[in-house]
XYZ file of C-alpha atoms in Angstrom:
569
model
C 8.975 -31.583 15.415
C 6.100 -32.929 12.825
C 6.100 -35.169 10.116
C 4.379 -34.436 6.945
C 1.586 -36.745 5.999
C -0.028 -36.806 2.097
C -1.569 -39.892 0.523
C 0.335 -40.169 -2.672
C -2.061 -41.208 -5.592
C -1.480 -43.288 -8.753
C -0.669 -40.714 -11.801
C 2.683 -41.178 -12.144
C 5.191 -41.760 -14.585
C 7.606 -44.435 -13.596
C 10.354 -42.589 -14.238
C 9.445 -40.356 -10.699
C 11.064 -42.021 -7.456
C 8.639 -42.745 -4.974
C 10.489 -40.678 -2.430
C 9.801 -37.468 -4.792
C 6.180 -38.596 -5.067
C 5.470 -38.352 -1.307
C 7.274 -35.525 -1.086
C 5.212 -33.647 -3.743
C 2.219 -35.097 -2.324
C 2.677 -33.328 1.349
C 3.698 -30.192 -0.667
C -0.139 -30.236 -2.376
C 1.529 -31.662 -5.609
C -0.427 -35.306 -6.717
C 0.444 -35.649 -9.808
C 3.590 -34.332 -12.185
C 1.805 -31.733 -13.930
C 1.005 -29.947 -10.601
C 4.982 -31.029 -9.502
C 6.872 -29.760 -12.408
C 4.420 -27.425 -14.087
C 5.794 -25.743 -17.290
C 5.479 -22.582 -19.157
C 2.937 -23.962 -21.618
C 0.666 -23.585 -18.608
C 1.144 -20.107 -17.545
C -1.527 -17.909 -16.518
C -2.586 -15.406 -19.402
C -2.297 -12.195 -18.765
C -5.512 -10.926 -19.879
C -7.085 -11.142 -16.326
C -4.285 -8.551 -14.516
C -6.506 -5.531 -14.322
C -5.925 -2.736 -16.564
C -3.552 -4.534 -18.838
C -5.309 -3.024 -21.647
C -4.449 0.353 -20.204
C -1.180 -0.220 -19.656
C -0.106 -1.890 -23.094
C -2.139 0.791 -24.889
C 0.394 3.320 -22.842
C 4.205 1.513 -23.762
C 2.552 0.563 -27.555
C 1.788 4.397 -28.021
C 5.018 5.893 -26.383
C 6.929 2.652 -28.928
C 4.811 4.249 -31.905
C 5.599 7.667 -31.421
C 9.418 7.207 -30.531
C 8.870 9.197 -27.089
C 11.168 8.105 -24.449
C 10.404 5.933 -21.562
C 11.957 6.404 -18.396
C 11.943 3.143 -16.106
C 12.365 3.706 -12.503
C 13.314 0.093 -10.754
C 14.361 -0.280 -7.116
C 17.132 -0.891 -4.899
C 16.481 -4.851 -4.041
C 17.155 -7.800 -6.080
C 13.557 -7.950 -7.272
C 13.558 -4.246 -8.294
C 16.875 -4.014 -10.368
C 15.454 -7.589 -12.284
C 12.481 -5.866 -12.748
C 14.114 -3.237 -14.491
C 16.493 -4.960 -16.744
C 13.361 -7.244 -17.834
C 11.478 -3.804 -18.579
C 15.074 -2.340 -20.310
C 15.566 -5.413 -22.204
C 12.288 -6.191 -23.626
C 10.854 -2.715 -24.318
C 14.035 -2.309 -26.512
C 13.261 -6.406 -27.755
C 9.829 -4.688 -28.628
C 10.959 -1.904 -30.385
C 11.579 1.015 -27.817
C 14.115 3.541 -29.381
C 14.618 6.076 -26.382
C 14.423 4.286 -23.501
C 16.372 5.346 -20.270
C 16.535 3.566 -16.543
C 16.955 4.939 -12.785
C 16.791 4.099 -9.315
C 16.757 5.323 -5.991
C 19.694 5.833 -4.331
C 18.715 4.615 -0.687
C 20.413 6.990 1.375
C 19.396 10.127 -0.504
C 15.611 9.453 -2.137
C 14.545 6.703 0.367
C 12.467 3.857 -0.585
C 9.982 4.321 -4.259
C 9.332 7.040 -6.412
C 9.879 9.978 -3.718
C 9.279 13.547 -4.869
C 13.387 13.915 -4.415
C 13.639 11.510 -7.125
C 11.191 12.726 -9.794
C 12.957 16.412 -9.242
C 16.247 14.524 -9.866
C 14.968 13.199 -12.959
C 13.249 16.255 -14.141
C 16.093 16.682 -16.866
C 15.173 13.264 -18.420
C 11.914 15.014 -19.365
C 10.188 11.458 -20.272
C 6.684 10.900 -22.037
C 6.127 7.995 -19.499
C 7.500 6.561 -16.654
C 7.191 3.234 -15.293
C 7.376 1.744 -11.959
C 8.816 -1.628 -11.413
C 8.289 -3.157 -8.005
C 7.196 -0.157 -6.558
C 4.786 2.694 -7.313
C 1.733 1.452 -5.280
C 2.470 3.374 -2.015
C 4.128 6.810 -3.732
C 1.426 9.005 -4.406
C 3.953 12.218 -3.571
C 6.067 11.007 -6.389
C 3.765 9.998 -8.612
C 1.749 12.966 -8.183
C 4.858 15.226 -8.935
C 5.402 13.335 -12.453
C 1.880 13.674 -13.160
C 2.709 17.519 -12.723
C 5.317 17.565 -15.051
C 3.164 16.169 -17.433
C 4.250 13.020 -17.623
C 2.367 9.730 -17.588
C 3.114 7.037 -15.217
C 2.212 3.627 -15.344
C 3.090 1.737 -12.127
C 3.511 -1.912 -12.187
C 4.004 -3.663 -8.732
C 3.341 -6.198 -6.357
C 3.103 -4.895 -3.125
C -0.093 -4.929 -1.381
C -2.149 -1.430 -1.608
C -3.290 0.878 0.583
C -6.927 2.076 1.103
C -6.361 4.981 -1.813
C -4.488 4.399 -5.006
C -1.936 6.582 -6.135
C -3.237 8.897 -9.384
C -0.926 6.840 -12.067
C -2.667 6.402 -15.620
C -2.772 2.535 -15.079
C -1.818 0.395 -12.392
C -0.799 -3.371 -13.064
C -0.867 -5.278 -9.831
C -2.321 -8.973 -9.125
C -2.968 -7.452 -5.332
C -5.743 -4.782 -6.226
C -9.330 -4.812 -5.082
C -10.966 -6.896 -7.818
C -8.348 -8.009 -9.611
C -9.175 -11.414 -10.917
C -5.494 -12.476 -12.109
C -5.736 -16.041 -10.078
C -1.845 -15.822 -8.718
C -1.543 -13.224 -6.499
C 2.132 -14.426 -5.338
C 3.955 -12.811 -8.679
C 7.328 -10.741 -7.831
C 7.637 -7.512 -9.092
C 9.611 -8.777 -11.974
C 6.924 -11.614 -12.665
C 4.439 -8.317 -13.152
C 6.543 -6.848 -15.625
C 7.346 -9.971 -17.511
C 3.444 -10.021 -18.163
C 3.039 -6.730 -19.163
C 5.562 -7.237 -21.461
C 4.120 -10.746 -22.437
C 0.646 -8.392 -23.221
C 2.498 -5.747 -24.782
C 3.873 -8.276 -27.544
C 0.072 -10.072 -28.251
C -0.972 -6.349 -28.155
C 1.803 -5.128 -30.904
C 1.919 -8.815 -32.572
C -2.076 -8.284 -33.224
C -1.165 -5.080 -34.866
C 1.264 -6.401 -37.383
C 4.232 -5.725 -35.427
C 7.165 -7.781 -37.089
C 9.842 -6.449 -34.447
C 6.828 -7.988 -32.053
C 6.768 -11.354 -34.130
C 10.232 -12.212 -33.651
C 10.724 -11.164 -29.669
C 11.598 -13.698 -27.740
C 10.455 -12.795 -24.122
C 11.741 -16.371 -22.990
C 15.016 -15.527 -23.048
C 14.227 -12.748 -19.703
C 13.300 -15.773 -17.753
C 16.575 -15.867 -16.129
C 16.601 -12.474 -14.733
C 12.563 -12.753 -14.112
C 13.993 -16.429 -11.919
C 16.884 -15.119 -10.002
C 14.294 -11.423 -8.758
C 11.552 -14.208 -8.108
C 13.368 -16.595 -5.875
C 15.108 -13.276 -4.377
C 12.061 -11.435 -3.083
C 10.668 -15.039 -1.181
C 7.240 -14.858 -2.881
C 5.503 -17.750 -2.620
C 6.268 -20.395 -5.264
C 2.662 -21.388 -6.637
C 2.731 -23.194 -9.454
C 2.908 -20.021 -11.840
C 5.675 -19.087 -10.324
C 7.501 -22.393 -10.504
C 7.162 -22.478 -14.416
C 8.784 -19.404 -14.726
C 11.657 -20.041 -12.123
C 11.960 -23.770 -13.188
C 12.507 -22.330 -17.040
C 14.952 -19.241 -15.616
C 16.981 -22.105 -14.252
C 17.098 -24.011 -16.929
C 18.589 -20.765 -18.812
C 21.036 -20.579 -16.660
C 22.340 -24.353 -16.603
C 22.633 -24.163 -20.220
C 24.920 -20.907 -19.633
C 22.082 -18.911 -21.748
C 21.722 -16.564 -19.117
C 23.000 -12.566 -19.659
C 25.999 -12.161 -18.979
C 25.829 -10.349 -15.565
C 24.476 -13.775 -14.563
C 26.460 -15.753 -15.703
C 29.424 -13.174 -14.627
C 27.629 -13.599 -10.898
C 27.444 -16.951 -10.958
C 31.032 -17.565 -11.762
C 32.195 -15.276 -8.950
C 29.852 -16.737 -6.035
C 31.765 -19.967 -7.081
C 29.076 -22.245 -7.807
C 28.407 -24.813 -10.794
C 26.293 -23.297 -13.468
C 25.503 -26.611 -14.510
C 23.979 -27.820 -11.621
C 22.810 -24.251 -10.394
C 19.377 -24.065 -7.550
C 16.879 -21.733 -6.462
C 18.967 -22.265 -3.382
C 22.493 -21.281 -5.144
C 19.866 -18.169 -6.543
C 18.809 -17.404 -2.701
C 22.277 -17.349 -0.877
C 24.535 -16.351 -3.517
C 23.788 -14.650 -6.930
C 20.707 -12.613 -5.275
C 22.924 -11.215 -2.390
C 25.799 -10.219 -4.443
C 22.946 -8.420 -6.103
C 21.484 -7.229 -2.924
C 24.586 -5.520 -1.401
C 24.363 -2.811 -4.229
C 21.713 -1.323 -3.046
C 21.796 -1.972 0.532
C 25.354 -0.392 0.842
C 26.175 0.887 -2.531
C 24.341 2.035 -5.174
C 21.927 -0.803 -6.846
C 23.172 0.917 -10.303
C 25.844 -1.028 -10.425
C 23.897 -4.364 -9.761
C 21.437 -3.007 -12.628
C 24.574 -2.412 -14.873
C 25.746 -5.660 -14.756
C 22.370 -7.424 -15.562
C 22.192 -5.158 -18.534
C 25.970 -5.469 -19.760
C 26.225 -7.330 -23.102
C 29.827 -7.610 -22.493
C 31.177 -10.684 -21.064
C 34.482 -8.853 -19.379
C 32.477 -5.688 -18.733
C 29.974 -8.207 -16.979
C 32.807 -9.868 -14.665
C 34.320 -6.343 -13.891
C 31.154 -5.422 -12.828
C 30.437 -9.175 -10.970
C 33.687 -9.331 -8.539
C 33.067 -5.066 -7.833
C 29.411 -6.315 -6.453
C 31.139 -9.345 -4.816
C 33.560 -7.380 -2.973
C 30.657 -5.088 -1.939
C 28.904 -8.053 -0.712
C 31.484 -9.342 1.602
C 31.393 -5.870 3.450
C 27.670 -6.261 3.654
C 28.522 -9.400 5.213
C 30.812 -7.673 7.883
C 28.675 -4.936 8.314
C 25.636 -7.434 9.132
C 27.756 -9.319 11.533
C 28.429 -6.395 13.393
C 25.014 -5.572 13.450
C 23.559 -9.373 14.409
C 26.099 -9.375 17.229
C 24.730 -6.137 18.777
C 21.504 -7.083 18.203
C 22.027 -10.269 20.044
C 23.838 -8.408 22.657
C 20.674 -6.500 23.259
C 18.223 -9.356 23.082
C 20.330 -10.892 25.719
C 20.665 -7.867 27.787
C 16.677 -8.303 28.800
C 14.648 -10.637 30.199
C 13.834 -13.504 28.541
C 11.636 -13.400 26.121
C 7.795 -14.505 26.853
C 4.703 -14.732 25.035
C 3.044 -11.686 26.520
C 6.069 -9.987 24.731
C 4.916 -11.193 20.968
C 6.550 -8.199 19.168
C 10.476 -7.168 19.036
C 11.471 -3.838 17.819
C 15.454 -3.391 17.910
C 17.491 -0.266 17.252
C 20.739 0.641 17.376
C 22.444 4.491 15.896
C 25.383 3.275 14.199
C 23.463 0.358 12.554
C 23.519 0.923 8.463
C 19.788 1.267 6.947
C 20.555 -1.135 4.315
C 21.188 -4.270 6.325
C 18.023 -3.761 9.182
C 16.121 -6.058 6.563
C 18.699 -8.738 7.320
C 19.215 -8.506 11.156
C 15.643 -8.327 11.033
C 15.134 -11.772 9.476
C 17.847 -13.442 10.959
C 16.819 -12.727 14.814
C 13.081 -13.570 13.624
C 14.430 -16.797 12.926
C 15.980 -17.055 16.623
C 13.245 -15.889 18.628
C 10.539 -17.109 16.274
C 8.544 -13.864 16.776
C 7.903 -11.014 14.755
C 11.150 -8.040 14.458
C 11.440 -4.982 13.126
C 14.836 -3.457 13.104
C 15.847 0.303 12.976
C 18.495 2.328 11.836
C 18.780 6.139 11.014
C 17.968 7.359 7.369
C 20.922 8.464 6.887
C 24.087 9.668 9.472
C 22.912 12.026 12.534
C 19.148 12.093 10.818
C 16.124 12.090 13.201
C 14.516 10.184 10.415
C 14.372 5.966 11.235
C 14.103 3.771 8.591
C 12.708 0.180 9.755
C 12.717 -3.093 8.554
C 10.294 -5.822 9.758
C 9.874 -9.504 9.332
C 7.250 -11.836 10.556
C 6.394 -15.421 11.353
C 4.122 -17.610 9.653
C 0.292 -17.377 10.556
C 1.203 -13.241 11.080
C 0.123 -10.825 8.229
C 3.204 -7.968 9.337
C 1.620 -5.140 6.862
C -1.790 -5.585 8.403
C 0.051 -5.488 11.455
C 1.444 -2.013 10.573
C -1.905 -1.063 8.899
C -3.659 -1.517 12.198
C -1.429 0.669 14.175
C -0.984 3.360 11.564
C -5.189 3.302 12.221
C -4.868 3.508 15.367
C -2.463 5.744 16.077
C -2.365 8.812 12.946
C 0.693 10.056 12.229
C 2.853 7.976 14.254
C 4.615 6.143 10.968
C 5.370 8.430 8.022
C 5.106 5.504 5.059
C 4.653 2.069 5.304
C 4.447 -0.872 3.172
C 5.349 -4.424 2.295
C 3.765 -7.917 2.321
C 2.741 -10.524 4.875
C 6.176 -11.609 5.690
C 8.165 -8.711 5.381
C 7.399 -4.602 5.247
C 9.536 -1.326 5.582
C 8.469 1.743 6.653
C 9.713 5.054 8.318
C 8.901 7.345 11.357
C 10.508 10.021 13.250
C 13.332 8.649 15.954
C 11.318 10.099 18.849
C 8.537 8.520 17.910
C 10.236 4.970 18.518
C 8.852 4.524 22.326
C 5.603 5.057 21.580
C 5.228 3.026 18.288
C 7.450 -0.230 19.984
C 4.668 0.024 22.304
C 2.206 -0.044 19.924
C 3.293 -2.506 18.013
C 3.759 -4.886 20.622
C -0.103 -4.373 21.577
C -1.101 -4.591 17.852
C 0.988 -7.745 17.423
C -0.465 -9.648 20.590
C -4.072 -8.396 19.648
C -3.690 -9.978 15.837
C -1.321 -13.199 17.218
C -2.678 -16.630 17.713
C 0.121 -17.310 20.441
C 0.155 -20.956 19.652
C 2.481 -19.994 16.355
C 4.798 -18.633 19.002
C 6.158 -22.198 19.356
C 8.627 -22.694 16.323
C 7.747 -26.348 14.354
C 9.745 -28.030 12.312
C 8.053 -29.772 9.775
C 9.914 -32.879 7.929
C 9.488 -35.541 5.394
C 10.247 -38.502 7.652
C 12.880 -40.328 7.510
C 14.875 -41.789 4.601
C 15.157 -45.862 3.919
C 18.593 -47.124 4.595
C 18.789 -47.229 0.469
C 17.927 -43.611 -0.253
C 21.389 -42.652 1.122
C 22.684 -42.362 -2.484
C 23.894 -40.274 -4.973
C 20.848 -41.061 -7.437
C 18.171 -39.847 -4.627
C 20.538 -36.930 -3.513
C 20.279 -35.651 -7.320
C 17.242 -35.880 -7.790
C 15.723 -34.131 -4.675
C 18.320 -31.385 -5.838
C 16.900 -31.170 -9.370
C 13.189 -31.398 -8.217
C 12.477 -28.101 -7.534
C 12.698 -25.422 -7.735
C 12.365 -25.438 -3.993
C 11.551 -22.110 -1.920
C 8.777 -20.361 0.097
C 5.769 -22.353 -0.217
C 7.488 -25.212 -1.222
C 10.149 -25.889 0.935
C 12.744 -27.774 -0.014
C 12.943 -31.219 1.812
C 14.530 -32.074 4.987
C 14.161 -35.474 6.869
C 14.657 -36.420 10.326
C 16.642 -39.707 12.353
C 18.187 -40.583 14.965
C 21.894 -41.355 14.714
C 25.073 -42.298 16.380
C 27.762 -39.293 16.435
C 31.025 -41.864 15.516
C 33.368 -38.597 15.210
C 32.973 -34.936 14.967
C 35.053 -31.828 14.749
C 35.222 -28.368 14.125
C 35.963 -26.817 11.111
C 35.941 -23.148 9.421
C 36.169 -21.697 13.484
C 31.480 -22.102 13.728
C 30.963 -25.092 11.705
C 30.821 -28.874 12.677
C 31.443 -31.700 10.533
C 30.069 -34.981 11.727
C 30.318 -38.656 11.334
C 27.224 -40.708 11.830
C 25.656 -44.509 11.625
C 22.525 -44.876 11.024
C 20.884 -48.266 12.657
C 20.206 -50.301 9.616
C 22.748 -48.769 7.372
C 26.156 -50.233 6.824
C 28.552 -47.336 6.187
C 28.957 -44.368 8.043
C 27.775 -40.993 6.966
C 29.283 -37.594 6.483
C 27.501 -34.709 7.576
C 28.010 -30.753 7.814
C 26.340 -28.352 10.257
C 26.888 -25.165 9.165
C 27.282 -22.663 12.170
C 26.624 -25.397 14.572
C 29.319 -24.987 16.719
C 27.950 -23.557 20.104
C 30.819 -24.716 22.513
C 28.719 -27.646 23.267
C 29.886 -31.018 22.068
C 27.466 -33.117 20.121
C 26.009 -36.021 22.263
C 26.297 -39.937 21.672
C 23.374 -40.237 19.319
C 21.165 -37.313 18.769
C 17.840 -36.745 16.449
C 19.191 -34.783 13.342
C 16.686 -32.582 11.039
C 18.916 -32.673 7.580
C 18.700 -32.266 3.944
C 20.451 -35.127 1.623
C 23.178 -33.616 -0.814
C 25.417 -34.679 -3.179
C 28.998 -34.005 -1.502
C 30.320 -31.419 -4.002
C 33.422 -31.387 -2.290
C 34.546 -34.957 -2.314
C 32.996 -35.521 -5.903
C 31.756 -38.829 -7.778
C 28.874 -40.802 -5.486
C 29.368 -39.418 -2.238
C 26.740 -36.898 -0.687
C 26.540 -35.770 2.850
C 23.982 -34.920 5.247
C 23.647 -30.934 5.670
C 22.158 -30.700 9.491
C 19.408 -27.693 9.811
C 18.624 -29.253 13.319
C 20.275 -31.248 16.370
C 19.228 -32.336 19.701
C 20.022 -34.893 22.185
C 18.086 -38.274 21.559
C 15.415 -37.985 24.033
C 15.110 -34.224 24.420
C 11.315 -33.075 23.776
């Protein structure tokens, strides 16, 4: 356990609590500007590479009335992606515009050649990517000989070639001077569209004059926080202003629609409440469905049509959830099964033939997160198929693309696609090929692994004064945000006196603790933290401060991330 340390300077506005200020501080934030940063000081787009292109390409197909197929994908950042493109190619006067995606099972991952023959009768001008394109040179290549053009907008890191597309829009190509590299997919299509209306508005366009691009923040908000990019300061302007959207109920209706069936408080909604609760609902679509129905409901107009649509994705959500705990429990099962696990063994692959191909991503992450070491999970393509489609997640300090770059060198041929970022990649190979890539991966993994990062940290803000236990502080670290990967949201640490405890929900504990110093007790909730062991007399607790939703008016509650007995190491 480590304690953050900033010095915290002198440009601030009174009206920012000096427990926010350190916070910000040890988060690289020193002054409110850098804290809160707004959309007045967004990156222009002009530096994306081939932006000029790629405008040139929608304002032509616009002028000419040709249709324009957009081809999103099956996470929460793809289907975004493509109601942003949907929505504001129509805001900017599109007249034929039509939308697909891959159906996971059937296509696979991107703009496969399956797809493009699938969409054949569609007969486009152009076709755009969103959140994908950058790895598909097979489909893109088979559009291209249709005689379409293809303009691929993405985010995902490249491979040595590019793909043969008449303009590719990505922060994350070889000399692209765009200064934020960390943009979602549906924070790269948000800018093309943002260039697409100077482009049209310098060419008279009234339609163009009157667009109001701001009001796709929410959806460009709820695919950023989803896909755990990195929230740089770009990208906190544009989830900061999403969420404010969706506060005011502004949002579309599938939002809003989303919202309302996760149960949480519009009002006083989080990149958190984003994270765990509208973005899975979204997820599940695609990971078990079909994400057509997630990308239906973010483009409904329809308020009823919208909640129809909401509780359908809900429902398939909570048999994602079943299907994942299935999975987690024989994963764990199998973890357990072998010896324990030691730094020589830096890599974990895990595969089991009835697991579902649409949930490896989130066993993946979760046992990442319990044996703090990169995972990739497997699961066939599809029923009986010889084909395995992988998931992998990595640690911190671990770039898990260059990982799989490094053994694709190595070893030719043994994966059939890969791609992702440095935290989390997919990719596909044949099932008897599993041996011999686990074992390559393993070596790859301790070759490119500083074993030090082996040892999970957890980093906190210190402790809290005895008169930061209040409602006031508790709302405003809530508001601060938005909080998320590369700014993590804060959690302090103490050591307290366990006064009562008990179980609740069957995996949960709910605690009662003094602080020395403080005169009332506090309430406290450790979610999953039942283990069959009982809490000890005092322990040191990791937790966030919350306001206490439950119990209403002043009270707020310690939520415990971490507990061990006082005087463990």
């Amino acid at each position: 356990m480590r304690r953050r340390e900033a010095a915290v300077g002198e440009d601030w506005p009174s009206t920012v609590p000096s427990l926010l200020r350190r916070i910000y501080a040890a988060r690289g934030a020193h002054d409110l500007d850098a804290a809160q940063p707004k959309l007045a000081g967004l990156l222009p787009p002009d530096a994306l590479s081939n932006i000029d292109v790629a405008t040139e390409l929608l304002a032509d197909a616009i002028r000419k009335g040709e249709r324009i197929l957009v081809v999103g994908d099956f996470d929460c950042d793809g289907a975004t992606a493509c109601a942003v493109a949907v929505r504001g190619l129509r805001m900017l006067g599109a007249r034929d515009i039509v939308h697909a995606v891959p159906n996971r099972i059937t296509h696979g991952y991107g703009l496969s050649p399956a797809l493009v023959e699938s969409l054949a009768p569609l007969a486009p001008s152009l076709l755009v990517t969103v959140d994908h394109g950058i790895a598909c040179h097979a489909g893109i290549a088979a559009a291209k000989a249709l005689g379409w053009r293809v303009l691929v907008t993405d985010h995902h890191l490249p491979g040595i070639e590019l793909p043969p597309a008449d303009a590719i829009v990505n922060p994350n190509l070889p000399g692209d001077t765009f200064p934020s590299k960390m943009l979602a997919g549906v924070g790269v299509i948000f800018y093309v569209l943002m260039a697409l209306r100077a482009r049209l508005r310098g060419q008279g366009d009234a339609r163009a004059a009157e667009a109001d691009l701001g009001s796709l923040l929410d959806l460009v908000a709820v695919g950023t926080v989803a896909d755990l990019v990195p929230l740089d300061a770009n990208n906190r302007a544009l989830v900061s202003a999403g969420l404010r959207r969706l506060r005011a109920r502004r949002g579309c209706a599938g939002l809003n629609a989303l919202i309302e069936v996760a149960g949480r408080d519009a009002a006083r909604l989080t990149a958190a409440d984003i994270g765990f609760a509208v973005g899975p609902r979204i997820n599940a679509a695609g990971r078990l469905e079909d994400m057509a129905i997630g990308i239906e409901c973010l483009l409904s107009d329809d308020g009823a049509h919208a909640r129809d649509l909401a509780a359908t994705l809900h429902q398939i959500n909570a048999e994602r959830r079943a299907v994942q705990q299935s999975m987690l429990d024989d994963a764990e099962a199998a973890v357990a099964g072998q010896p324990p696990v030691d730094p020589a063994s830096a890599g974990v692959c895990l595969f089991d033939a009835d697991w579902h191909p649409g949930v490896v991503g989130l066993v993946a992450s979760k046992m990442k997160d319990a044996l703090h070491r990169p995972v990739i999970a497997f699961a066939p393509a599809e029923p009986d198929s010889d084909q395995l489609r992988g998931s992998a997640r990595s640690i911190p300090g671990l770039h898990i693309r260059d990982v799989l770059a490094a053994v694709d060198a190595a070893h030719p041929g043994l994966i059939e696609r890969f791609g992702g970022h440095a935290m989390a990649a997919g990719l596909t190979l044949q099932r008897d090929r599993l041996d011999a890539f686990t074992e390559a991966f393993r070596a790859t993994v301790e070759q490119m692994l500083d074993p030090a990062l082996l040892r999970a940290e957890i980093l906190t803000d210190g402790a809290l004064r005895g008169d930061e236990f209040d409602i006031v502080h508790a709302a405003h670290l809530r508001d601060a945000g938005p909080w998320g990967q590369g700014f993590p949201e804060p959690q302090f640490d103490g050591e307290f006196a366990v006064v009562d405890w008990r179980v609740v929900g069957a995996r949960h504990l709910k605690l009662t603790l003094r602080l020395d110093g403080h005169p009332k007790p506090l309430s406290a909730i450790h979610f999953g933290g039942w283990r069959e062991i009982a809490p000890s007399a005092r322990e040191r607790i990791v937790y966030r401060l919350a306001p206490d939703d439950y119990r209403g008016g002043d009270a707020v509650q310690l939520v415990v991330e971490h507990r061990e007995p006082l005087g463990a190491v």
